[in-house]
Tab-separated table of C-alpha atoms (C1' of nucleotides) and ligand atoms in Angstrom:
chain	number	residue	atom	x	y	z
A	17	MET	CA	101.365	127.607	97.581
A	18	ALA	CA	102.603	124.055	97.016
A	19	HIS	CA	105.485	124.891	94.895
A	20	SER	CA	103.555	124.314	91.833
A	21	HIS	CA	106.575	124.058	89.783
A	22	ASP	CA	109.075	121.874	91.472
A	23	HIS	CA	108.833	118.792	89.322
A	24	HIS	CA	112.077	118.610	90.844
A	25	HIS	CA	113.591	115.201	92.255
A	26	HIS	CA	113.741	114.714	95.808
A	27	GLU	CA	111.202	116.970	97.239
A	28	ALA	CA	108.471	114.371	97.810
A	29	ARG	CA	107.065	115.702	100.973
A	30	PRO	CA	104.244	117.999	101.084
A	31	ASP	CA	105.576	121.009	104.079
A	32	LEU	CA	104.729	119.333	107.337
A	33	THR	CA	103.999	121.239	110.673
A	34	ARG	CA	106.148	120.644	113.754
A	35	ASN	CA	103.937	118.233	115.165
A	36	GLN	CA	103.685	116.307	111.993
A	37	ASP	CA	107.265	115.849	111.316
A	38	LEU	CA	108.038	114.689	114.971
A	39	VAL	CA	105.473	112.138	114.557
A	40	LEU	CA	106.607	111.241	111.240
A	41	ARG	CA	110.748	111.180	112.658
A	42	THR	CA	109.339	108.948	115.448
A	43	LEU	CA	107.559	106.180	112.924
A	44	ASN	CA	110.863	106.349	111.057
A	45	GLY	CA	112.945	105.572	114.576
A	46	ALA	CA	110.664	102.402	115.060
A	47	ASP	CA	111.576	99.372	114.452
A	48	ALA	CA	107.591	98.108	114.772
A	49	PRO	CA	104.127	99.708	114.421
A	50	LEU	CA	103.766	102.082	117.042
A	51	SER	CA	100.295	102.866	119.025
A	52	ALA	CA	99.200	106.633	118.733
A	53	TYR	CA	99.928	106.415	122.538
A	54	ASP	CA	103.487	104.817	122.324
A	55	ILE	CA	104.043	107.866	120.059
A	56	LEU	CA	102.623	109.988	122.671
A	57	ASP	CA	105.076	108.761	125.194
A	58	ARG	CA	107.726	109.165	123.134
A	59	LEU	CA	106.973	113.040	122.061
A	60	ARG	CA	106.185	114.093	125.761
A	61	ASP	CA	109.715	115.528	126.021
A	62	ASP	CA	109.159	117.651	122.891
A	63	GLY	CA	106.170	118.922	124.358
A	64	LEU	CA	103.165	116.900	123.202
A	65	ARG	CA	100.347	116.370	125.700
A	66	ALA	CA	97.382	114.733	124.365
A	67	PRO	CA	96.237	111.799	122.273
A	68	LEU	CA	94.782	114.442	119.497
A	69	GLN	CA	97.658	116.129	118.959
A	70	VAL	CA	99.494	112.762	117.704
A	71	TYR	CA	95.952	111.703	115.949
A	72	ARG	CA	95.847	114.893	113.829
A	73	ALA	CA	99.466	114.482	113.048
A	74	LEU	CA	98.901	110.764	111.911
A	75	GLU	CA	95.824	111.982	110.040
A	76	ARG	CA	97.620	114.331	108.230
A	77	LEU	CA	100.426	111.822	106.936
A	78	ILE	CA	98.131	109.330	106.079
A	79	GLU	CA	96.721	111.637	103.745
A	80	ALA	CA	99.968	112.570	102.179
A	81	GLY	CA	101.017	108.873	101.851
A	82	LEU	CA	103.866	109.009	104.143
A	83	ALA	CA	102.063	106.745	107.048
A	84	HIS	CA	99.902	104.008	106.772
A	85	ARG	CA	97.480	102.576	109.656
A	86	LEU	CA	97.182	99.158	110.295
A	87	GLU	CA	93.560	98.314	111.342
A	88	SER	CA	94.367	94.692	112.722
A	89	LEU	CA	96.844	96.152	115.157
A	90	ASN	CA	95.637	99.921	115.925
A	91	ALA	CA	99.245	100.849	115.315
A	92	PHE	CA	101.102	103.064	112.660
A	93	VAL	CA	104.181	102.797	110.696
A	94	CYS	CA	105.986	105.523	108.095
A	95	CYS	CA	105.367	104.031	104.487
A	96	ALA	CA	108.127	101.876	103.441
A	97	ASP	CA	107.182	102.074	99.322
A	98	ALA	CA	107.466	106.177	99.030
A	99	GLY	CA	104.598	106.307	96.257
A	100	CYS	CA	102.715	103.660	97.026
A	101	HIS	CA	100.171	106.393	97.324
A	102	GLU	CA	100.768	107.572	94.049
A	103	LYS	CA	101.276	104.730	91.706
A	104	ALA	CA	98.235	102.317	90.533
A	105	SER	CA	100.614	99.886	90.425
A	106	GLY	CA	98.662	97.977	93.510
A	107	THR	CA	97.353	98.578	97.026
A	108	ALA	CA	99.675	98.576	99.691
A	109	ALA	CA	99.687	95.326	101.585
A	110	PHE	CA	101.159	94.503	104.976
A	111	ALA	CA	103.056	91.520	106.295
A	112	ILE	CA	103.008	91.719	110.243
A	113	CYS	CA	105.342	89.262	112.127
A	114	SER	CA	103.103	88.318	115.253
A	115	LYS	CA	106.809	87.493	117.269
A	116	CYS	CA	108.646	90.281	116.145
A	117	GLY	CA	106.199	92.984	115.267
A	118	ARG	CA	108.168	93.934	112.108
A	119	VAL	CA	106.326	94.799	109.218
A	120	ASP	CA	106.455	94.331	105.752
A	121	GLU	CA	105.261	96.494	103.029
A	122	PHE	CA	104.534	95.704	99.501
A	123	THR	CA	102.356	95.655	96.441
A	124	ASP	CA	100.929	93.133	93.930
A	125	ALA	CA	99.637	94.962	91.324
A	126	GLU	CA	97.394	91.481	90.140
A	127	VAL	CA	95.819	91.929	93.745
A	128	GLY	CA	94.863	95.518	93.542
A	129	GLU	CA	93.273	94.989	89.912
A	130	ARG	CA	91.135	91.728	91.024
A	131	LEU	CA	89.801	93.829	93.382
A	132	ALA	CA	89.428	96.904	91.540
A	133	SER	CA	88.170	94.842	88.931
A	134	TRP	CA	84.967	93.074	91.431
A	135	ALA	CA	84.239	96.713	92.854
A	136	GLY	CA	83.676	97.566	89.247
A	137	ALA	CA	81.709	94.521	88.207
A	138	GLN	CA	79.420	95.637	91.403
A	139	GLY	CA	79.032	99.126	91.189
A	140	PHE	CA	80.956	99.777	94.123
A	141	ALA	CA	82.862	103.208	94.522
A	142	LEU	CA	85.913	102.025	95.996
A	143	GLU	CA	88.002	104.579	98.311
A	144	ARG	CA	90.367	102.622	100.523
A	145	THR	CA	91.718	98.848	100.473
A	146	THR	CA	93.026	97.427	103.427
A	147	ILE	CA	95.441	94.127	102.948
A	148	GLU	CA	97.062	93.033	106.328
A	149	LEU	CA	98.722	89.368	106.858
A	150	ARG	CA	99.343	88.139	110.048
A	151	GLY	CA	102.330	85.283	110.606
A	152	VAL	CA	105.608	85.006	111.416
A	153	CYS	CA	108.487	86.139	109.702
A	154	GLN	CA	111.538	84.023	108.624
A	155	GLY	CA	113.698	85.673	110.809
A	156	CYS	CA	111.214	84.294	113.805
A	157	ARG	CA	110.579	81.084	112.205
A	158	THR	CA	114.304	80.041	111.992
A	159	ALA	CA	115.327	81.584	115.306
A	160	GLY	CA	113.080	79.032	116.722
B	30	MET	CA	87.685	63.279	114.323
B	31	ALA	CA	84.776	65.014	112.993
B	32	HIS	CA	81.940	62.603	113.528
B	33	SER	CA	82.952	60.857	116.151
B	34	HIS	CA	79.206	60.604	117.824
B	35	ASP	CA	76.855	63.009	115.918
B	36	HIS	CA	73.817	63.304	118.217
B	37	HIS	CA	71.636	64.421	115.365
B	38	HIS	CA	73.037	64.892	112.171
B	39	HIS	CA	71.174	67.633	111.503
B	40	GLU	CA	73.424	70.619	111.691
B	41	ALA	CA	76.519	71.804	110.459
B	42	ARG	CA	77.113	73.854	113.224
B	43	PRO	CA	79.292	72.707	116.201
B	44	ASP	CA	77.142	73.170	119.312
B	45	LEU	CA	76.780	76.089	120.375
B	46	THR	CA	76.620	77.567	124.226
B	47	ARG	CA	73.623	79.632	125.021
B	48	ASN	CA	75.832	82.831	124.789
B	49	GLN	CA	77.189	82.062	121.501
B	50	ASP	CA	73.879	81.441	120.284
B	51	LEU	CA	72.392	84.544	121.544
B	52	VAL	CA	75.420	86.420	120.203
B	53	LEU	CA	75.103	84.631	116.702
B	54	ARG	CA	71.501	85.084	116.490
B	55	THR	CA	71.880	89.211	117.108
B	56	LEU	CA	74.342	89.162	114.358
B	57	ASN	CA	71.903	87.293	112.034
B	58	GLY	CA	69.485	89.388	112.522
B	59	ALA	CA	71.302	92.878	111.912
B	60	ASP	CA	71.878	94.196	108.539
B	61	ALA	CA	75.365	95.927	109.431
B	62	PRO	CA	78.098	94.995	111.302
B	63	LEU	CA	77.641	95.328	114.949
B	64	SER	CA	80.616	96.092	117.526
B	65	ALA	CA	80.945	94.210	121.027
B	66	TYR	CA	79.078	96.836	122.551
B	67	ASP	CA	76.087	97.396	120.107
B	68	ILE	CA	75.771	93.499	120.773
B	69	LEU	CA	75.991	93.559	124.314
B	70	ASP	CA	73.141	96.444	124.726
B	71	ARG	CA	70.871	94.190	122.595
B	72	LEU	CA	71.306	91.283	124.676
B	73	ARG	CA	70.668	93.168	128.174
B	74	ASP	CA	67.229	91.656	128.058
B	75	ASP	CA	68.194	87.752	127.465
B	76	GLY	CA	70.789	88.564	130.983
B	77	LEU	CA	74.270	89.216	129.217
B	78	ARG	CA	76.082	92.398	131.564
B	79	ALA	CA	79.671	92.421	130.515
B	80	PRO	CA	81.594	93.355	127.669
B	81	LEU	CA	83.567	90.035	127.813
B	82	GLN	CA	80.933	87.413	127.569
B	83	VAL	CA	80.097	89.026	124.258
B	84	TYR	CA	83.996	88.951	122.986
B	85	ARG	CA	84.426	85.045	124.539
B	86	ALA	CA	81.597	84.422	121.933
B	87	LEU	CA	82.675	86.286	119.365
B	88	GLU	CA	86.060	84.522	119.555
B	89	ARG	CA	84.388	80.920	119.786
B	90	LEU	CA	82.026	82.045	116.507
B	91	ILE	CA	85.383	83.194	114.488
B	92	GLU	CA	87.362	80.272	115.352
B	93	ALA	CA	84.249	78.329	114.100
B	94	GLY	CA	83.925	80.376	110.843
B	95	LEU	CA	80.341	81.608	111.524
B	96	ALA	CA	81.177	85.098	112.452
B	97	HIS	CA	84.090	87.720	111.259
B	98	ARG	CA	85.781	90.578	112.673
B	99	LEU	CA	85.925	93.797	110.654
B	100	GLU	CA	89.535	95.326	111.601
B	101	SER	CA	88.764	98.496	110.078
B	102	LEU	CA	85.673	98.761	111.816
B	103	ASN	CA	85.893	97.024	115.245
B	104	ALA	CA	82.634	95.249	114.573
B	105	PHE	CA	81.308	91.692	113.560
B	106	VAL	CA	79.320	90.500	111.135
B	107	CYS	CA	78.284	87.001	110.670
B	108	CYS	CA	79.880	85.048	107.829
B	109	ALA	CA	77.881	84.845	104.342
B	110	ASP	CA	79.614	82.374	103.012
B	111	ALA	CA	79.202	79.441	105.047
B	112	GLY	CA	82.463	77.549	104.495
B	113	CYS	CA	84.923	80.461	103.465
B	114	HIS	CA	86.449	78.929	106.623
B	115	GLU	CA	87.019	75.679	105.071
B	116	LYS	CA	87.558	76.052	101.676
B	117	ALA	CA	91.202	77.202	99.840
B	118	SER	CA	89.097	78.827	97.371
B	119	GLY	CA	90.293	81.946	98.702
B	120	THR	CA	90.733	84.152	101.865
B	121	ALA	CA	87.629	86.051	102.666
B	122	ALA	CA	87.365	89.639	101.469
B	123	PHE	CA	84.976	92.208	102.504
B	124	ALA	CA	83.176	95.395	100.970
B	125	ILE	CA	81.860	98.035	103.434
B	126	CYS	CA	79.749	100.624	102.569
B	127	SER	CA	80.693	103.953	104.175
B	128	LYS	CA	77.264	105.235	103.824
B	129	CYS	CA	74.619	102.656	104.573
B	130	GLY	CA	77.006	100.065	106.622
B	131	ARG	CA	76.249	97.355	104.357
B	132	VAL	CA	78.883	94.523	104.013
B	133	ASP	CA	79.426	92.269	101.276
B	134	GLU	CA	81.683	89.022	101.866
B	135	PHE	CA	83.428	87.484	98.892
B	136	THR	CA	86.442	85.487	97.925
B	137	ASP	CA	88.495	85.563	95.058
B	138	ALA	CA	91.045	82.493	94.405
B	139	GLU	CA	93.603	84.730	92.616
B	140	VAL	CA	94.305	86.903	95.391
B	141	GLY	CA	94.552	84.328	97.813
B	142	GLU	CA	96.569	82.876	95.652
B	143	ARG	CA	98.942	85.565	95.008
B	144	LEU	CA	99.122	86.797	98.649
B	145	ALA	CA	99.936	82.981	100.003
B	146	SER	CA	102.843	82.925	96.980
B	147	TRP	CA	104.018	86.001	97.981
B	148	ALA	CA	104.195	85.051	101.775
B	149	GLY	CA	105.641	81.515	100.566
B	150	ALA	CA	108.395	83.444	98.815
B	151	GLN	CA	109.395	85.558	101.579
B	152	GLY	CA	109.447	82.461	104.233
B	153	PHE	CA	106.422	84.131	105.784
B	154	ALA	CA	104.363	81.519	107.564
B	155	LEU	CA	100.819	83.371	106.850
B	156	GLU	CA	98.009	82.762	109.795
B	157	ARG	CA	95.211	85.259	108.888
B	158	THR	CA	94.270	87.371	105.945
B	159	THR	CA	92.395	90.362	106.408
B	160	ILE	CA	91.199	92.033	103.556
B	161	GLU	CA	88.639	95.095	103.693
B	162	LEU	CA	87.268	97.449	101.203
B	163	ARG	CA	86.015	100.692	101.743
B	164	GLY	CA	83.553	102.682	99.441
B	165	VAL	CA	80.203	103.304	98.685
B	166	CYS	CA	77.646	100.316	97.701
B	167	GLN	CA	75.904	100.794	94.355
B	168	GLY	CA	72.893	101.335	96.130
B	169	CYS	CA	73.889	104.478	97.962
B	170	ARG	CA	75.646	105.653	94.906
B	171	THR	CA	72.575	105.721	92.906
B	172	ALA	CA	70.226	106.835	95.507
B	173	GLY	CA	72.293	110.060	95.615
C	29	DA	C1'	94.755	148.814	109.966
C	30	DT	C1'	90.636	145.928	110.779
C	31	DG	C1'	88.232	142.399	110.043
C	32	DC	C1'	87.690	137.455	108.321
C	33	DG	C1'	88.079	132.889	106.608
C	34	DT	C1'	91.138	128.980	107.617
C	35	DC	C1'	93.974	126.037	109.435
C	36	DA	C1'	96.825	124.196	112.847
C	37	DT	C1'	97.114	123.804	117.859
C	38	DG	C1'	96.785	123.141	123.256
C	39	DT	C1'	93.537	121.213	127.041
C	40	DA	C1'	89.742	118.922	129.514
C	41	DA	C1'	86.894	115.663	129.322
C	42	DT	C1'	84.522	111.452	127.855
C	43	DA	C1'	83.499	107.537	124.785
C	44	DA	C1'	84.389	103.564	122.878
C	45	DC	C1'	86.586	99.094	122.731
C	46	DG	C1'	89.436	95.542	124.960
C	47	DT	C1'	91.557	92.544	128.944
C	48	DA	C1'	93.237	90.643	133.348
C	49	DA	C1'	91.799	88.251	137.428
C	50	DC	C1'	88.952	85.608	140.261
C	51	DA	C1'	85.432	82.681	141.665
C	52	DC	C1'	81.901	79.498	140.697
C	53	DC	C1'	79.429	75.897	138.086
C	54	DG	C1'	78.598	71.666	135.844
C	55	DA	C1'	80.125	67.692	133.211
C	56	DT	C1'	83.689	63.971	132.377
C	57	DC	C1'	86.988	61.045	133.772
C	58	DG	C1'	90.663	58.161	136.017
D	13	DC	C1'	85.819	60.385	145.286
D	14	DG	C1'	88.708	64.071	143.439
D	15	DA	C1'	90.999	66.172	139.231
D	16	DT	C1'	90.815	68.597	135.216
D	17	DC	C1'	88.370	71.622	131.909
D	18	DG	C1'	85.451	74.103	129.595
D	19	DG	C1'	81.888	77.479	129.973
D	20	DT	C1'	80.217	81.455	133.063
D	21	DG	C1'	79.323	85.826	135.742
D	22	DT	C1'	81.345	89.812	137.795
D	23	DT	C1'	84.297	93.489	138.841
D	24	DA	C1'	87.749	96.414	137.734
D	25	DC	C1'	91.209	98.184	134.794
D	26	DG	C1'	93.893	99.408	130.396
D	27	DT	C1'	93.965	100.963	125.958
D	28	DT	C1'	92.468	103.298	121.838
D	29	DA	C1'	89.782	107.310	119.738
D	30	DT	C1'	86.847	111.349	119.676
D	31	DT	C1'	84.169	115.736	121.142
D	32	DA	C1'	83.875	120.256	122.538
D	33	DC	C1'	85.653	124.339	122.760
D	34	DA	C1'	89.499	128.138	123.156
D	35	DT	C1'	93.706	129.998	121.358
D	36	DG	C1'	96.968	131.746	117.970
D	37	DA	C1'	99.340	132.287	113.198
D	38	DC	C1'	98.440	133.099	108.958
D	39	DG	C1'	97.085	135.133	104.014
D	40	DC	C1'	93.782	138.122	102.278
D	41	DA	C1'	90.039	141.483	101.418
D	42	DT	C1'	87.826	145.311	102.656
E	30	LIG	ZN1	103.194	102.759	101.599
E	31	LIG	ZN1	109.317	87.935	112.826
E	32	LIG	ZN1	82.879	84.045	105.487
E	33	LIG	ZN1	75.587	101.601	100.937
DNA sequence: ATGCGTCATGTAATAACGTAACACCGATCG
DNA sequence: CGATCGGTGTTACGTTATTACATGACGCAT
């Protein structure tokens, strides 16, 4: 079903359903993480009525590597590093500004390796890693 | 500063109030993370009645480095590495088994350094770091 | 075409997690 | 003494997430 042959370039997205597309666009248009209920509020006019509609879409988007959940915030952002899902380069990490709410996604291969290595040594079957830094971004610091 | 007028030099613990002590003992006695409401349920007989009593105690325990919050679980554990709070050895990380719920706390200096270094380079004033690994522990894997 | 499995959807109700606001008490200190 | 401070108790409320059930759309085998 999924164009097994599209080895082409910019066809990164698996086909999204209407709800998934709405949610992803909402995340893309936001300049800070949104809670599921924030998203819901912004999509009332598009017909969404219940939290579950948003949570279901988010679940798929996250599986597809198009969005992330920020555990320390109970909120969601779109992925800023298309491919962080794919590459073994390292686990995605997030720096979250407590003042302005902006989030910076990055990866550090060394960090990913060290954690994977610890897991390997312990016989721990690693499935998913959460790394979140809380603090104040440069912009907010210099702004006073 | 630290060491003003120690009544009894006996303990490392800052003096805990009754509620704080109850909550800490409950966490110590558990073999898996507990939610605030789990804790509350276990302390009904000791007179606790409202979530806020638990959350307030947890707040102090976490400040004191005696407990940790697991963001990906909305639950709490007691600190297994007395001093992870103090030492610059690295940020505490947690491996959480999805099957049995057991949590393993550890630190990796290199990981802490890399993240701190990223923050420094970005001018990000790092206040707090969350690292949580989800997966299946060795015990559960071999058990089937 | 009929029926079947599967996946997305819609809806209501409820569970789980967390906080604001206010009153009270006891200890400490000028 | 009165003032302040931190911990406490209680009510009420706000936010986040899930369970349960019903429906609709599609591909596919009978
Ligand atoms: Zn990403
Ligand atoms: Zn900022
Ligand atoms: Zn610790
Ligand atoms: Zn296990």
